[in-house]
Amino acid sequence: MDDQLERLNRLPLRDDLRGQHPYGAPQLNVPIQLNVNENTHGVPRDVQDAIVEAVRSVAGGLNRYPDREFTELRDSLAEYLGHGLTADQLWAANGSNEVLQQILQAFGGPGRSALGFPPTYSMYPLLASGTGTDYLKGVRAEDYGLSAESAAQQVRALAPNVVFLCSPNNPTGTALGLDVVDAVYEAGEASQAIVIVDEAYAEFAHAGTESALTLLPGRRRLIVTRTMSKAFALAGARLGYLAAAPEVIDALRLVRLPYHLSAITQATALAALSHRSSLMAEVEEIKRQRDRIVSELERMGLTPASSDSNFVFFTGLEDPQKIWRGLLEAGVIVRDIGIPGSLRVTAGTERETTVFLERLEQLLAAEGRLPAA
């Protein structure tokens, strides 16, 4: 790594990129991968068949550029989200990271700032750096919560141009109340802040958890981002999207690359959306396994966060790295996110969840935390 860094530093790299590390969790060949919040159930057979047929139908026209405005896909996404949204309020790109990047290209940049509230999604500062946007770090409560009063006060004090609100938050998994979003939006009036509510895990939220989509009417600076990587099991297809006022969509057209969504990507997403009942059935099973993990971790004397996502963040570990290694030895990889005493685990299939829980219990028992099994 030192040699690689030395070679990199010989290049005329931008000063603000020197010493930076690329985003990425460990990519290890492990039987049970519960570290990057993928949908481990896979793509249902009927959705696979629909995708194959959809791709076949466009394959003959790949010599032509795709629909630059991905009109049919925007219609379909608007229909899926509901809330009275229309196609002119929808935008999509290659994963929600590209969606966020385009927002920063349009509303961030040199001389402008973006505010996040760590611990939160670790791509926010990297996307800010890549677009020349100053990244400001807000603060959360000791339990990693974020109140409307605290968030609004920080927005007023820092006057950012862009605010990231991750809900459900990654890595903690907890959703924000809409009062937080509304308070941040009002507090950002003075700086005309674009407020992004990142709802990548929205489909996994508990019943009664409201989406920020309900706040869009009358709020032209509010953007709600989503992804098809999680609930739709399409992490490998790369399709993220957002809902916002039509003028926001017009702004993003100024910075997007020409024909940025391939015909194959559009066809894949449309096929998945038209067969979403199978995928939503998987979501319900994932939620059951998530809630099972929370219950079992509490029984083991650990402290899991209440999760509205497809993963569980938990604290109370004396040596997280030791537990991480012990799980890895059993063929299970989870995520060490660098927060003392904690780990994060994706809710997998019933079998994957069982292997994780049984191995974790063995490791805790070996530490004297639990009776030996």
CSV table of C-alpha atoms in Angstrom, one decimal, residues 37-363:
chain,number,residue,atom,x,y,z
A,37,ASN,CA,-26.6,-4.6,2.9
A,38,GLU,CA,-27.4,-6.4,-0.3
A,39,ASN,CA,-30.6,-8.4,-0.7
A,40,THR,CA,-29.2,-11.8,-0.2
A,41,HIS,CA,-32.4,-13.6,-1.3
A,42,GLY,CA,-31.5,-12.9,-4.9
A,43,VAL,CA,-33.7,-12.0,-7.9
A,44,PRO,CA,-36.9,-14.2,-8.0
A,45,ARG,CA,-37.2,-16.5,-11.0
A,46,ASP,CA,-40.2,-14.6,-12.5
A,47,VAL,CA,-38.3,-11.4,-12.3
A,48,GLN,CA,-35.2,-13.0,-13.8
A,49,ASP,CA,-37.3,-14.2,-16.7
A,50,ALA,CA,-38.8,-10.8,-17.2
A,51,ILE,CA,-35.4,-9.1,-17.2
A,52,VAL,CA,-34.0,-11.6,-19.7
A,53,GLU,CA,-36.9,-11.1,-22.1
A,54,ALA,CA,-36.8,-7.3,-21.7
A,55,VAL,CA,-33.0,-7.2,-22.4
A,56,ARG,CA,-33.6,-9.5,-25.4
A,57,SER,CA,-36.2,-7.1,-26.8
A,58,VAL,CA,-33.8,-4.1,-26.8
A,59,ALA,CA,-30.6,-6.0,-27.8
A,60,GLY,CA,-31.2,-5.6,-31.5
A,61,GLY,CA,-31.3,-1.8,-31.1
A,62,LEU,CA,-28.0,-1.4,-29.1
A,63,ASN,CA,-26.4,0.2,-32.2
A,64,ARG,CA,-28.6,3.2,-31.4
A,65,TYR,CA,-28.3,5.5,-28.4
A,66,PRO,CA,-30.9,4.9,-25.6
A,67,ASP,CA,-33.8,7.1,-24.8
A,68,ARG,CA,-31.9,10.1,-23.3
A,69,GLU,CA,-34.9,11.0,-21.2
A,70,PHE,CA,-35.8,7.4,-20.1
A,71,THR,CA,-39.4,8.4,-20.5
A,72,GLU,CA,-41.0,5.0,-19.9
A,73,LEU,CA,-38.9,4.4,-16.8
A,74,ARG,CA,-39.8,7.8,-15.3
A,75,ASP,CA,-43.5,7.0,-15.9
A,76,SER,CA,-43.1,3.6,-14.2
A,77,LEU,CA,-41.2,5.1,-11.2
A,78,ALA,CA,-43.8,7.8,-10.7
A,79,GLU,CA,-46.5,5.1,-10.7
A,80,TYR,CA,-44.6,3.0,-8.2
A,81,LEU,CA,-44.0,5.8,-5.8
A,82,GLY,CA,-47.5,7.2,-5.9
A,83,HIS,CA,-48.1,10.3,-3.8
A,84,GLY,CA,-49.4,12.1,-6.9
A,85,LEU,CA,-46.0,12.3,-8.5
A,86,THR,CA,-45.6,12.7,-12.2
A,87,ALA,CA,-42.8,11.7,-14.6
A,88,ASP,CA,-41.5,15.3,-14.7
A,89,GLN,CA,-40.7,15.0,-11.0
A,90,LEU,CA,-38.6,11.8,-11.4
A,91,TRP,CA,-34.9,11.3,-12.3
A,92,ALA,CA,-32.7,8.3,-12.5
A,93,ALA,CA,-29.0,7.4,-12.8
A,94,ASN,CA,-26.5,4.6,-12.4
A,95,GLY,CA,-27.1,3.9,-8.7
A,96,SER,CA,-28.1,6.4,-6.1
A,97,ASN,CA,-24.5,7.5,-5.7
A,98,GLU,CA,-24.6,8.9,-9.2
A,99,VAL,CA,-27.9,10.6,-8.4
A,100,LEU,CA,-26.2,12.2,-5.4
A,101,GLN,CA,-23.2,13.2,-7.4
A,102,GLN,CA,-25.3,14.9,-10.0
A,103,ILE,CA,-27.1,16.9,-7.2
A,104,LEU,CA,-23.8,18.1,-5.9
A,105,GLN,CA,-22.6,18.9,-9.4
A,106,ALA,CA,-25.6,21.1,-9.9
A,107,PHE,CA,-26.0,22.6,-6.4
A,108,GLY,CA,-22.6,22.1,-4.7
A,109,GLY,CA,-19.1,22.7,-6.1
A,110,PRO,CA,-16.2,25.0,-5.3
A,111,GLY,CA,-17.1,27.7,-2.7
A,112,ARG,CA,-20.2,25.8,-1.6
A,113,SER,CA,-20.8,23.3,1.2
A,114,ALA,CA,-22.7,20.2,2.1
A,115,LEU,CA,-23.7,19.2,5.6
A,116,GLY,CA,-24.0,15.6,6.9
A,117,PHE,CA,-24.6,14.2,10.3
A,118,PRO,CA,-22.1,11.4,11.0
A,119,PRO,CA,-22.2,8.5,11.7
A,120,THR,CA,-24.0,8.4,8.4
A,121,TYR,CA,-23.5,7.1,4.8
A,122,SER,CA,-19.7,7.3,4.3
A,123,MET,CA,-20.1,8.2,0.6
A,124,TYR,CA,-21.3,11.7,1.4
A,125,PRO,CA,-17.9,13.2,2.1
A,126,LEU,CA,-16.4,11.3,-0.8
A,127,LEU,CA,-19.0,12.7,-3.2
A,128,ALA,CA,-18.5,16.1,-1.8
A,129,SER,CA,-14.7,15.9,-2.3
A,130,GLY,CA,-15.1,14.6,-5.9
A,131,THR,CA,-17.3,17.6,-6.8
A,132,GLY,CA,-15.1,20.2,-4.9
A,133,THR,CA,-17.8,20.8,-2.3
A,134,ASP,CA,-16.7,21.5,1.3
A,135,TYR,CA,-18.1,18.8,3.6
A,136,LEU,CA,-19.4,19.9,7.0
A,137,LYS,CA,-19.8,17.4,9.8
A,138,GLY,CA,-22.8,18.0,12.0
A,139,VAL,CA,-23.3,16.2,15.4
A,140,ARG,CA,-25.8,13.7,16.7
A,141,ALA,CA,-26.9,12.8,20.2
A,142,GLU,CA,-25.1,10.2,22.2
A,143,ASP,CA,-27.5,7.6,21.0
A,144,TYR,CA,-26.9,8.7,17.4
A,145,GLY,CA,-30.4,10.2,17.2
A,146,LEU,CA,-31.1,13.6,15.5
A,147,SER,CA,-33.8,15.9,16.8
A,148,ALA,CA,-35.6,18.5,14.8
A,149,GLU,CA,-34.3,21.3,17.1
A,150,SER,CA,-30.7,20.2,17.0
A,151,ALA,CA,-30.6,19.6,13.2
A,152,ALA,CA,-32.3,23.0,12.5
A,153,GLN,CA,-30.0,24.9,14.8
A,154,GLN,CA,-26.9,23.4,13.0
A,155,VAL,CA,-28.3,24.2,9.6
A,156,ARG,CA,-28.9,27.8,10.7
A,157,ALA,CA,-25.4,28.1,12.2
A,158,LEU,CA,-23.5,26.5,9.3
A,159,ALA,CA,-25.7,27.8,6.4
A,160,PRO,CA,-24.8,24.9,4.0
A,161,ASN,CA,-25.8,24.8,0.4
A,162,VAL,CA,-26.8,21.1,0.6
A,163,VAL,CA,-28.0,19.0,3.5
A,164,PHE,CA,-27.8,15.2,3.6
A,165,LEU,CA,-30.5,13.5,5.8
A,166,CYS,CA,-30.2,9.7,5.6
A,167,SER,CA,-33.5,8.0,6.6
A,168,PRO,CA,-33.3,5.2,7.5
A,169,ASN,CA,-29.8,6.2,8.5
A,170,ASN,CA,-26.8,4.1,7.5
A,171,PRO,CA,-25.2,2.7,9.6
A,172,THR,CA,-27.6,3.0,12.5
A,173,GLY,CA,-30.8,1.9,10.6
A,174,THR,CA,-33.1,4.3,12.3
A,175,ALA,CA,-35.6,6.5,10.4
A,176,LEU,CA,-36.0,10.2,11.0
A,177,GLY,CA,-39.2,11.8,11.9
A,178,LEU,CA,-40.7,14.1,9.3
A,179,ASP,CA,-40.5,16.9,11.8
A,180,VAL,CA,-36.7,16.7,11.4
A,181,VAL,CA,-37.0,17.0,7.6
A,182,ASP,CA,-39.5,19.9,7.9
A,183,ALA,CA,-37.4,21.7,10.5
A,184,VAL,CA,-34.2,21.4,8.4
A,185,TYR,CA,-36.0,22.6,5.3
A,186,GLU,CA,-37.3,25.7,7.1
A,187,ALA,CA,-33.9,26.4,8.7
A,188,GLY,CA,-32.3,26.2,5.2
A,189,GLU,CA,-34.4,28.9,3.8
A,190,ALA,CA,-31.8,31.6,4.5
A,191,SER,CA,-29.0,29.8,2.6
A,192,GLN,CA,-31.5,28.3,0.1
A,193,ALA,CA,-30.2,24.9,1.0
A,194,ILE,CA,-31.1,21.9,-1.1
A,195,VAL,CA,-32.3,19.2,1.4
A,196,ILE,CA,-31.7,15.6,0.3
A,197,VAL,CA,-33.5,12.8,2.2
A,198,ASP,CA,-31.7,9.6,1.3
A,199,GLU,CA,-34.4,6.9,1.5
A,200,ALA,CA,-32.3,4.0,0.1
A,201,TYR,CA,-33.9,1.6,2.6
A,202,ALA,CA,-37.4,3.0,2.7
A,203,GLU,CA,-39.1,-0.2,1.7
A,204,PHE,CA,-37.9,-1.9,4.8
A,205,ALA,CA,-39.3,0.6,7.2
A,206,HIS,CA,-41.8,-0.4,9.9
A,207,ALA,CA,-45.5,0.1,9.2
A,208,GLY,CA,-46.4,3.7,10.0
A,209,THR,CA,-43.0,5.2,9.2
A,210,GLU,CA,-43.8,8.0,6.8
A,211,SER,CA,-41.7,8.9,3.7
A,212,ALA,CA,-40.4,12.3,3.0
A,213,LEU,CA,-42.3,12.0,-0.3
A,214,THR,CA,-45.3,13.3,1.6
A,215,LEU,CA,-43.5,16.6,2.1
A,216,LEU,CA,-42.6,17.3,-1.5
A,217,PRO,CA,-45.6,19.5,-2.5
A,218,GLY,CA,-44.6,23.2,-2.2
A,219,ARG,CA,-41.0,22.4,-1.3
A,220,ARG,CA,-38.9,23.1,-4.4
A,221,ARG,CA,-35.6,22.6,-2.5
A,222,LEU,CA,-36.5,19.1,-1.2
A,223,ILE,CA,-35.2,16.0,-2.9
A,224,VAL,CA,-36.0,12.4,-2.0
A,225,THR,CA,-33.6,9.8,-3.3
A,226,ARG,CA,-34.2,6.0,-3.6
A,227,THR,CA,-32.5,3.0,-5.1
A,228,MET,CA,-33.4,-0.3,-6.7
A,229,SER,CA,-30.2,-2.0,-5.2
A,230,LYS,CA,-31.9,-3.1,-2.0
A,231,ALA,CA,-35.6,-3.9,-2.0
A,232,PHE,CA,-35.5,-4.7,-5.7
A,233,ALA,CA,-32.4,-6.9,-5.4
A,234,LEU,CA,-30.7,-5.1,-8.3
A,235,ALA,CA,-27.4,-4.0,-6.7
A,236,GLY,CA,-25.6,-5.3,-9.8
A,237,ALA,CA,-27.8,-3.4,-12.2
A,238,ARG,CA,-27.0,0.1,-10.8
A,239,LEU,CA,-30.3,2.1,-10.8
A,240,GLY,CA,-30.9,4.9,-8.4
A,241,TYR,CA,-33.6,7.6,-8.7
A,242,LEU,CA,-35.1,10.7,-7.0
A,243,ALA,CA,-38.3,12.6,-6.7
A,244,ALA,CA,-38.3,16.4,-6.6
A,245,ALA,CA,-39.8,19.5,-8.1
A,246,PRO,CA,-39.7,19.6,-12.0
A,247,GLU,CA,-37.2,22.5,-11.9
A,248,VAL,CA,-34.7,20.3,-9.9
A,249,ILE,CA,-34.9,17.7,-12.7
A,250,ASP,CA,-34.2,20.5,-15.2
A,251,ALA,CA,-31.1,21.5,-13.2
A,252,LEU,CA,-29.8,17.9,-13.3
A,253,ARG,CA,-30.1,17.8,-17.1
A,254,LEU,CA,-27.4,20.5,-17.1
A,255,VAL,CA,-24.8,18.2,-15.5
A,256,ARG,CA,-25.7,14.6,-16.6
A,257,LEU,CA,-23.6,12.9,-19.1
A,258,PRO,CA,-25.3,12.3,-22.5
A,259,TYR,CA,-27.3,9.0,-22.6
A,260,HIS,CA,-26.1,8.1,-19.1
A,261,LEU,CA,-28.7,5.3,-18.7
A,262,SER,CA,-28.1,2.4,-21.0
A,263,ALA,CA,-31.0,0.8,-22.9
A,264,ILE,CA,-30.2,-2.4,-20.9
A,265,THR,CA,-30.4,-0.6,-17.6
A,266,GLN,CA,-33.7,0.9,-18.5
A,267,ALA,CA,-35.1,-2.4,-19.7
A,268,THR,CA,-33.9,-4.2,-16.5
A,269,ALA,CA,-35.5,-1.6,-14.2
A,270,LEU,CA,-38.8,-1.6,-16.1
A,271,ALA,CA,-39.0,-5.4,-15.9
A,272,ALA,CA,-38.3,-5.4,-12.2
A,273,LEU,CA,-40.9,-2.7,-11.5
A,274,SER,CA,-43.5,-4.6,-13.5
A,275,HIS,CA,-42.9,-7.7,-11.4
A,276,ARG,CA,-42.4,-6.1,-8.0
A,277,SER,CA,-44.9,-8.2,-6.1
A,278,SER,CA,-42.4,-11.1,-5.9
A,279,LEU,CA,-39.7,-8.6,-4.8
A,280,MET,CA,-41.9,-7.1,-2.1
A,281,ALA,CA,-42.6,-10.6,-0.7
A,282,GLU,CA,-38.9,-10.9,-0.2
A,283,VAL,CA,-38.8,-7.6,1.6
A,284,GLU,CA,-41.3,-8.9,4.1
A,285,GLU,CA,-39.2,-11.9,4.8
A,286,ILE,CA,-36.1,-9.7,5.2
A,287,LYS,CA,-38.0,-7.6,7.7
A,288,ARG,CA,-38.9,-10.7,9.7
A,289,GLN,CA,-35.2,-11.8,9.8
A,290,ARG,CA,-34.2,-8.2,10.8
A,291,ASP,CA,-36.6,-8.2,13.7
A,292,ARG,CA,-35.5,-11.7,14.7
A,293,ILE,CA,-31.9,-10.4,14.8
A,294,VAL,CA,-32.9,-7.5,17.0
A,295,SER,CA,-34.8,-9.8,19.4
A,296,GLU,CA,-31.9,-12.3,19.6
A,297,LEU,CA,-29.2,-9.6,20.1
A,298,GLU,CA,-31.2,-8.2,23.0
A,299,ARG,CA,-31.5,-11.7,24.5
A,300,MET,CA,-27.7,-12.0,24.3
A,301,GLY,CA,-27.3,-8.8,26.3
A,302,LEU,CA,-26.3,-6.5,23.3
A,303,THR,CA,-27.9,-3.3,22.3
A,304,PRO,CA,-29.3,-3.2,18.8
A,305,ALA,CA,-30.7,-0.1,17.3
A,306,SER,CA,-34.4,-0.1,16.3
A,307,SER,CA,-34.0,-0.7,12.6
A,308,ASP,CA,-36.2,0.5,9.7
A,309,SER,CA,-33.7,-0.9,7.2
A,310,ASN,CA,-32.5,-4.3,6.0
A,311,PHE,CA,-29.6,-4.3,8.5
A,312,VAL,CA,-29.0,-4.1,12.3
A,313,PHE,CA,-26.5,-1.9,14.0
A,314,PHE,CA,-25.6,-3.1,17.5
A,315,THR,CA,-23.4,-2.1,20.3
A,316,GLY,CA,-22.2,-3.6,23.6
A,317,LEU,CA,-19.2,-5.5,22.3
A,318,GLU,CA,-15.9,-5.5,24.2
A,319,ASP,CA,-13.8,-6.3,21.2
A,320,PRO,CA,-15.7,-5.9,17.9
A,321,GLN,CA,-12.6,-6.9,15.8
A,322,LYS,CA,-12.3,-10.2,17.7
A,323,ILE,CA,-16.0,-10.9,17.1
A,324,TRP,CA,-15.7,-9.9,13.4
A,325,ARG,CA,-12.8,-12.3,12.9
A,326,GLY,CA,-14.6,-15.0,14.8
A,327,LEU,CA,-17.6,-14.7,12.5
A,328,LEU,CA,-15.3,-14.6,9.5
A,329,GLU,CA,-13.7,-17.9,10.5
A,330,ALA,CA,-17.2,-19.4,10.4
A,331,GLY,CA,-17.8,-18.1,6.9
A,332,VAL,CA,-19.8,-15.0,7.9
A,333,ILE,CA,-18.7,-11.5,7.1
A,334,VAL,CA,-20.4,-8.5,8.7
A,335,ARG,CA,-19.3,-4.8,8.7
A,336,ASP,CA,-17.0,-3.2,11.2
A,337,ILE,CA,-17.8,0.5,10.7
A,338,GLY,CA,-15.2,1.8,13.1
A,339,ILE,CA,-17.6,2.8,15.9
A,340,PRO,CA,-16.3,1.6,19.2
A,341,GLY,CA,-18.1,-1.4,20.6
A,342,SER,CA,-20.3,-2.0,17.6
A,343,LEU,CA,-20.8,-3.9,14.4
A,344,ARG,CA,-23.5,-3.9,11.6
A,345,VAL,CA,-25.1,-7.0,10.1
A,346,THR,CA,-27.3,-7.3,7.0
A,347,ALA,CA,-30.5,-9.3,7.5
A,348,GLY,CA,-30.0,-12.3,5.2
A,349,THR,CA,-32.1,-15.4,4.5
A,350,GLU,CA,-33.4,-17.5,7.4
A,351,ARG,CA,-30.4,-19.9,7.1
A,352,GLU,CA,-27.8,-17.1,6.9
A,353,THR,CA,-29.4,-15.3,9.9
A,354,THR,CA,-29.3,-18.6,11.9
A,355,VAL,CA,-25.6,-19.2,11.2
A,356,PHE,CA,-24.8,-15.6,12.2
A,357,LEU,CA,-26.7,-15.7,15.4
A,358,GLU,CA,-25.5,-19.2,16.5
A,359,ARG,CA,-21.8,-18.2,15.8
A,360,LEU,CA,-22.2,-14.9,17.6
A,361,GLU,CA,-23.6,-16.6,20.6
A,362,GLN,CA,-20.7,-19.0,20.7
A,363,LEU,CA,-18.2,-16.2,20.5
